[in-house]
Amino acid sequence: MRVLILSCNTGEGHNSCAAAVKAEFESRGDSCIIMDALTFISNGTSKFISKWHVRLYRYFPEVFNKGYSFAEEHPVTFDEKSAAQHILKIGCRKLRRFITANGFDAVICTHLFPALMITEIQKRSPLSVKTAFVVTDYTASPTAEDVRTDIFVTPYRNVSDDFAALGIPAETLLPSGIPVRPMFFFHTDKTKAKESAGIDPQKKHLLIMSGSMGCGPIKKILKDISENLPADCEVTVICGTNKRLFRRLADEYVAFGNVSIRGYTKNISLLMDSADLYLTKPGGISTTEAAVKGLPMVLVNAVGGCEAPNLKFFTECGAAATAETPEGLAALCIELLSDGERLEKMSEAAKALGIGNSAAVLYEKIHER
């Protein structure tokens, strides 16, 4: 089977999800290709949206949150006659030709934009392909109710109820979870993982990461943590693609033996295995990866929007904790690092969610003919 996976360069989460699907399908013999859906409109459109998405996330999170809230409260913002939908429709004809010319049997979308494009194509001039939309947050985002695909992958059972309430056909809902890459299903012994990551196995390890874009009040939180960090604890900060943040923190903490500053890294799975606690923003992908690992989380509500329901989901199930201020978050991390019993309970709560290999479930569903 030939499979087209459509993502968008609006943060690495959607691309990571696409990579997880690709890895599973190719391991079973399918041929897959990942494409940025917005390039079917134009390369310029893709670069513009990606650039401004990163800027809003990093520097103006309150603007992003207000925009998301506005879209929730005013559905007309993305209705069929809206400017946003008009822009997406521009790429539909080119996308349809690409699917036909390359003989794809299935199209899987890991972002709302391509899911809306595929919905438009199938409504106006249907193709004989299997279609799927993979939701990457623990909520029904604005206009998700307009998507119509053969398979509608949701993050969890109770979240499926939200989509059903919006009118998504129940028979299309597949509550198998958010796909994560295969590496996260492999667990390295914590002692060995710490040794591999350069962490003293006798010390507690706090892993800090705020998405691939390195957003949120990381500087302030780290300052408070470093000033109160017990001698038996170490901290690793992953700055992702935020080179400015990396340079600033690397210079500031160069003399701190218990604080390690790193840029973009590919061995995040090993670092998670080495960690006793994970401080991160509540992106749908990163929280799911941590839950698969059974890694306790402290969540930073850095941007709000679609990430606020993710925070609510994991704190309510007991797998994560949060605080309102940077000072409160730092104090919470220090408190948890010295409370092994509570960390164990949070770990068990994450494992109890039973998040499995969603990509494998999707593969089976796609191949049902």
Coordinates of C-alpha atoms in Angstrom, one line a residue:
M1 CA 0.0 0.0 0.0
R2 CA 1.2 3.5 -0.8
V3 CA 0.5 6.0 1.9
L4 CA 0.6 9.8 1.9
I5 CA 1.1 11.4 5.3
L6 CA 0.2 15.1 5.4
S7 CA 1.6 17.3 8.2
C8 CA 2.4 21.0 8.7
N9 CA 5.6 22.8 10.0
T10 CA 3.8 24.4 12.9
G11 CA 6.0 22.9 15.7
E12 CA 7.6 19.5 15.6
G13 CA 4.7 17.7 17.3
H14 CA 2.7 17.1 14.1
N15 CA 5.8 16.1 12.2
S16 CA 6.8 13.7 15.0
C17 CA 3.4 12.2 14.9
A18 CA 3.7 11.8 11.1
A19 CA 7.1 10.1 11.6
A20 CA 5.6 7.7 14.1
V21 CA 3.0 6.7 11.6
K22 CA 5.5 6.3 8.8
A23 CA 7.8 4.2 10.9
E24 CA 5.0 1.7 11.8
F25 CA 3.6 1.4 8.3
E26 CA 7.0 1.0 6.7
S27 CA 8.0 -1.6 9.2
R28 CA 5.1 -3.6 7.9
G29 CA 6.0 -3.2 4.2
D30 CA 4.0 -0.1 3.2
S31 CA 5.5 2.7 1.2
C32 CA 5.1 6.1 2.9
I33 CA 5.9 9.7 2.2
I34 CA 5.5 12.7 4.5
M35 CA 4.6 16.1 2.9
D36 CA 3.9 19.5 4.3
A37 CA 0.3 20.1 3.2
L38 CA 0.7 23.9 3.0
T39 CA 3.3 23.5 0.2
F40 CA 0.4 22.5 -2.1
I41 CA -0.8 26.1 -1.6
S42 CA 2.7 27.5 -2.1
N43 CA 6.1 27.2 -0.5
G44 CA 5.8 30.8 0.5
T45 CA 2.6 30.1 2.4
S46 CA 4.1 27.3 4.2
K47 CA 7.2 29.3 5.3
F48 CA 5.1 32.3 6.3
I49 CA 2.7 30.3 8.5
S50 CA 5.5 28.3 10.0
K51 CA 7.6 31.4 10.8
W52 CA 4.8 33.3 12.5
H53 CA 3.6 30.2 14.4
V54 CA 7.1 29.9 15.9
R55 CA 7.3 33.6 16.7
L56 CA 3.9 33.7 18.4
Y57 CA 4.7 30.6 20.5
R58 CA 8.1 31.9 21.6
Y59 CA 7.5 35.6 22.1
F60 CA 3.8 36.3 22.1
P61 CA 2.0 33.3 23.6
E62 CA -0.8 35.5 25.0
V63 CA -1.6 36.5 21.4
F64 CA -1.7 32.9 20.3
N65 CA -4.0 32.0 23.3
K66 CA -6.4 34.9 22.5
G67 CA -6.5 33.9 18.9
Y68 CA -7.4 30.3 19.8
S69 CA -10.0 31.5 22.2
F70 CA -11.5 33.8 19.6
A71 CA -11.7 30.9 17.1
E72 CA -13.5 28.8 19.7
E73 CA -16.0 31.5 20.5
H74 CA -16.5 32.6 16.8
P75 CA -16.8 29.5 14.6
V76 CA -17.5 31.7 11.6
T77 CA -13.7 32.4 11.7
F78 CA -13.1 29.1 9.9
D79 CA -16.4 28.4 8.2
E80 CA -16.6 27.5 4.5
K81 CA -16.7 31.2 3.5
S82 CA -13.8 32.3 5.6
A83 CA -10.5 33.6 4.3
A84 CA -8.7 30.7 6.1
Q85 CA -10.8 28.1 4.3
H86 CA -10.4 29.9 1.0
I87 CA -6.6 29.7 1.4
L88 CA -6.7 26.0 2.1
K89 CA -9.0 25.4 -0.8
I90 CA -6.4 26.9 -3.2
G91 CA -4.2 23.9 -2.6
C92 CA -6.9 21.2 -3.0
R93 CA -6.7 20.9 -6.8
K94 CA -2.9 20.5 -6.7
L95 CA -3.1 18.0 -3.8
R96 CA -5.7 16.0 -5.6
R97 CA -3.5 15.7 -8.7
F98 CA -0.5 14.7 -6.6
I99 CA -2.5 11.9 -4.9
T100 CA -3.8 10.6 -8.2
A101 CA -0.5 10.9 -10.1
N102 CA 1.4 8.9 -7.4
G103 CA -1.2 6.2 -6.9
F104 CA -1.7 6.6 -3.2
D105 CA -4.1 4.2 -1.5
A106 CA -4.4 6.1 1.8
V107 CA -4.0 9.6 3.0
I108 CA -3.3 10.3 6.7
C109 CA -3.4 13.8 8.2
T110 CA -1.6 14.7 11.4
H111 CA -2.8 18.4 11.3
L112 CA -6.2 20.0 11.0
F113 CA -5.2 22.0 7.8
P114 CA -4.6 18.9 5.6
A115 CA -7.6 17.2 7.2
L116 CA -9.8 20.1 6.0
M117 CA -8.2 20.0 2.6
I118 CA -8.9 16.3 2.2
T119 CA -12.5 16.8 3.4
E120 CA -13.0 19.4 0.7
I121 CA -11.5 17.1 -2.0
Q122 CA -13.6 14.1 -1.0
K123 CA -16.7 16.3 -0.9
R124 CA -16.3 17.8 -4.3
S125 CA -14.6 15.1 -6.3
P126 CA -14.0 11.9 -4.3
L127 CA -11.0 9.8 -4.6
S128 CA -10.9 6.0 -4.0
V129 CA -8.5 6.3 -1.1
K130 CA -8.8 5.6 2.6
T131 CA -8.5 8.8 4.6
A132 CA -7.6 9.4 8.3
F133 CA -7.2 12.4 10.6
V134 CA -5.0 12.0 13.7
V135 CA -5.9 14.4 16.5
T136 CA -2.7 15.5 18.3
D137 CA -4.3 17.3 21.4
Y138 CA -6.6 16.0 24.1
T139 CA -9.5 18.2 22.9
A140 CA -11.7 19.0 19.9
S141 CA -10.0 22.1 18.4
P142 CA -12.0 24.7 16.5
T143 CA -13.4 23.5 13.1
A144 CA -12.5 19.9 13.9
E145 CA -16.2 19.2 13.5
D146 CA -15.9 20.1 9.8
V147 CA -13.5 17.2 9.1
R148 CA -14.9 14.1 7.5
T149 CA -12.5 11.3 7.0
D150 CA -12.9 7.5 7.0
I151 CA -11.0 7.2 10.3
F152 CA -10.9 9.9 13.0
V153 CA -8.1 9.0 15.5
T154 CA -8.7 10.5 19.0
P155 CA -6.2 10.7 21.9
Y156 CA -8.4 8.9 24.5
R157 CA -11.7 7.2 25.1
N158 CA -13.4 10.1 26.9
V159 CA -12.1 12.6 24.4
S160 CA -13.9 10.7 21.6
D161 CA -17.2 11.7 23.3
D162 CA -16.3 15.4 22.7
F163 CA -16.0 14.7 19.0
A164 CA -19.2 12.6 18.8
A165 CA -21.0 15.5 20.5
L166 CA -19.8 17.7 17.6
G167 CA -21.4 15.5 15.1
I168 CA -18.5 13.4 14.0
P169 CA -19.9 10.0 12.9
A170 CA -19.3 7.5 15.8
E171 CA -18.4 4.7 13.4
T172 CA -15.3 6.7 12.2
L173 CA -14.0 7.4 15.7
L174 CA -10.9 5.4 16.7
P175 CA -9.8 6.2 20.3
S176 CA -6.4 4.6 20.0
G177 CA -4.3 7.5 21.2
I178 CA -1.7 9.9 19.7
P179 CA 1.0 8.0 17.7
V180 CA 4.5 8.3 19.1
R181 CA 7.7 7.1 17.6
P182 CA 8.9 3.6 18.3
M183 CA 11.9 4.7 20.5
F184 CA 9.5 5.7 23.2
F185 CA 8.2 2.1 23.7
F186 CA 11.8 1.0 24.5
H187 CA 12.8 1.5 28.1
T188 CA 16.4 1.7 29.3
D189 CA 17.1 0.9 32.9
K190 CA 17.2 4.2 34.8
T191 CA 20.7 3.7 36.2
K192 CA 22.1 2.8 32.8
A193 CA 20.2 5.7 31.2
K194 CA 21.6 8.1 33.7
E195 CA 25.1 6.9 33.1
S196 CA 24.6 7.2 29.3
A197 CA 23.3 10.7 29.7
G198 CA 26.2 11.8 31.9
I199 CA 24.1 11.9 35.1
D200 CA 25.3 10.6 38.5
P201 CA 23.1 7.5 39.1
Q202 CA 22.9 8.3 42.8
K203 CA 21.2 11.7 42.1
K204 CA 17.7 12.7 41.1
H205 CA 17.4 14.0 37.6
L206 CA 15.1 16.8 36.5
L207 CA 14.6 17.1 32.7
I208 CA 13.4 20.4 31.4
M209 CA 12.1 21.0 27.9
S210 CA 9.5 23.4 26.5
G211 CA 8.7 22.0 23.1
S212 CA 10.9 22.0 20.0
M213 CA 10.7 25.8 20.0
G214 CA 11.9 26.3 23.5
C215 CA 9.1 28.6 24.6
G216 CA 7.8 29.6 28.0
P217 CA 9.4 31.1 31.2
I218 CA 12.2 28.7 31.2
K219 CA 14.8 31.2 32.3
K220 CA 12.9 32.3 35.3
I221 CA 11.9 28.8 36.4
L222 CA 15.5 27.6 36.0
K223 CA 16.9 30.5 38.0
D224 CA 14.6 29.6 41.0
I225 CA 15.4 25.9 40.7
S226 CA 19.1 26.4 40.5
E227 CA 19.1 28.6 43.6
N228 CA 17.3 26.0 45.6
L229 CA 18.4 22.7 44.0
P230 CA 19.5 20.1 46.6
A231 CA 23.0 18.6 46.3
D232 CA 21.6 15.2 45.3
C233 CA 19.8 16.5 42.2
E234 CA 20.9 17.4 38.7
V235 CA 19.1 19.3 35.9
T236 CA 19.2 19.0 32.2
V237 CA 17.6 21.7 30.0
I238 CA 16.8 21.0 26.4
C239 CA 16.4 24.3 24.4
G240 CA 15.3 22.7 21.2
T241 CA 15.6 24.9 18.1
N242 CA 15.7 28.1 20.2
K243 CA 19.4 28.9 19.6
R244 CA 19.1 32.3 21.4
L245 CA 17.8 30.6 24.6
F246 CA 20.6 28.0 24.4
R247 CA 23.3 30.6 24.1
R248 CA 22.0 32.7 27.0
L249 CA 21.5 29.7 29.3
A250 CA 24.8 28.1 28.3
D251 CA 26.7 31.3 29.2
E252 CA 24.8 31.8 32.4
Y253 CA 25.2 28.3 33.8
V254 CA 28.6 27.4 32.5
A255 CA 29.9 27.2 36.1
F256 CA 27.0 25.2 37.5
G257 CA 28.1 21.6 37.8
N258 CA 24.6 20.4 38.5
V259 CA 22.9 22.1 35.5
S260 CA 23.5 21.0 31.9
I261 CA 22.2 23.1 29.0
R262 CA 21.7 21.4 25.6
G263 CA 20.4 22.4 22.3
Y264 CA 18.3 20.3 19.9
T265 CA 18.7 16.6 20.7
K266 CA 17.6 13.4 19.1
N267 CA 18.1 11.1 22.1
I268 CA 15.1 12.5 24.1
S269 CA 13.9 8.9 24.8
L270 CA 17.1 8.0 26.6
L271 CA 16.9 11.4 28.5
M272 CA 13.4 10.6 29.6
D273 CA 14.5 7.2 30.8
S274 CA 17.2 8.9 32.9
A275 CA 14.8 11.4 34.4
D276 CA 12.9 11.2 37.7
L277 CA 10.7 14.3 36.8
Y278 CA 9.9 16.1 33.6
L279 CA 9.1 19.8 33.4
T280 CA 7.6 20.7 30.1
K281 CA 4.8 22.6 28.4
P282 CA 1.7 20.4 27.8
G283 CA 2.1 19.7 24.1
G284 CA 0.0 16.7 23.0
I285 CA 3.0 14.8 21.7
S286 CA 5.5 15.5 24.5
T287 CA 3.0 14.6 27.2
T288 CA 2.0 11.4 25.5
E289 CA 5.6 10.4 25.1
A290 CA 6.2 11.0 28.8
A291 CA 3.0 9.0 29.7
V292 CA 4.2 6.1 27.6
K293 CA 7.4 6.2 29.7
G294 CA 5.5 6.5 33.0
L295 CA 7.5 9.7 33.6
P296 CA 6.0 12.1 36.2
M297 CA 5.4 15.6 34.8
V298 CA 5.2 19.2 36.0
L299 CA 3.4 21.1 33.3
V300 CA 4.0 24.8 32.4
N301 CA 0.9 26.5 30.9
A302 CA 3.2 28.4 28.5
V303 CA 0.8 29.2 25.6
G304 CA -2.6 28.1 26.6
G305 CA -4.9 27.4 23.6
C306 CA -5.1 23.8 22.6
E307 CA -2.5 22.9 25.2
A308 CA -4.7 23.9 28.2
P309 CA -6.9 20.8 27.8
N310 CA -3.8 18.6 27.7
L311 CA -2.7 20.1 31.0
K312 CA -6.2 19.4 32.4
F313 CA -6.2 15.8 31.2
F314 CA -2.9 14.8 32.7
T315 CA -3.3 16.7 36.0
E316 CA -6.7 15.3 36.6
C317 CA -5.6 11.7 36.0
G318 CA -2.7 12.2 38.5
A319 CA 0.2 11.8 36.0
A320 CA 1.2 15.5 36.2
A321 CA 1.1 18.5 38.5
T322 CA 1.2 22.3 37.9
A323 CA 1.4 25.7 39.5
E324 CA 0.3 29.2 38.4
T325 CA 3.6 31.0 38.5
P326 CA 7.3 30.4 37.6
E327 CA 8.2 30.6 41.3
G328 CA 5.4 28.1 42.1
L329 CA 6.6 25.7 39.4
A330 CA 10.2 25.8 40.6
A331 CA 9.1 25.2 44.1
L332 CA 6.9 22.3 43.0
C333 CA 9.8 20.7 41.1
I334 CA 12.1 20.9 44.2
E335 CA 9.3 19.5 46.4
L336 CA 8.6 16.5 44.1
L337 CA 12.2 15.6 43.6
S338 CA 12.4 14.9 47.4
D339 CA 9.2 13.0 47.5
G340 CA 9.8 9.6 46.0
E341 CA 6.5 8.2 47.0
R342 CA 4.5 10.9 45.2
L343 CA 6.7 10.5 42.1
E344 CA 5.9 6.8 42.1
K345 CA 2.2 7.4 42.3
M346 CA 2.4 9.9 39.4
S347 CA 4.3 7.3 37.4
E348 CA 1.8 4.6 38.1
A349 CA -1.1 7.0 37.1
A350 CA 0.6 7.7 33.7
K351 CA 1.1 3.9 33.1
A352 CA -2.5 3.3 34.1
L353 CA -3.7 5.3 31.1
G354 CA -2.7 2.3 29.1
I355 CA -1.4 4.3 26.1
G356 CA -0.3 1.8 23.5
N357 CA 1.0 1.8 20.0
S358 CA -1.6 3.9 18.2
A359 CA 0.2 3.8 14.9
A360 CA -0.2 0.0 14.9
V361 CA -3.9 0.2 15.6
L362 CA -4.3 2.7 12.8
Y363 CA -2.4 0.4 10.4
E364 CA -4.8 -2.4 11.1
K365 CA -7.8 -0.1 10.6
I366 CA -6.4 1.4 7.4
H367 CA -5.8 -2.1 6.0
E368 CA -9.4 -3.2 6.7
R369 CA -10.9 -3.6 3.2

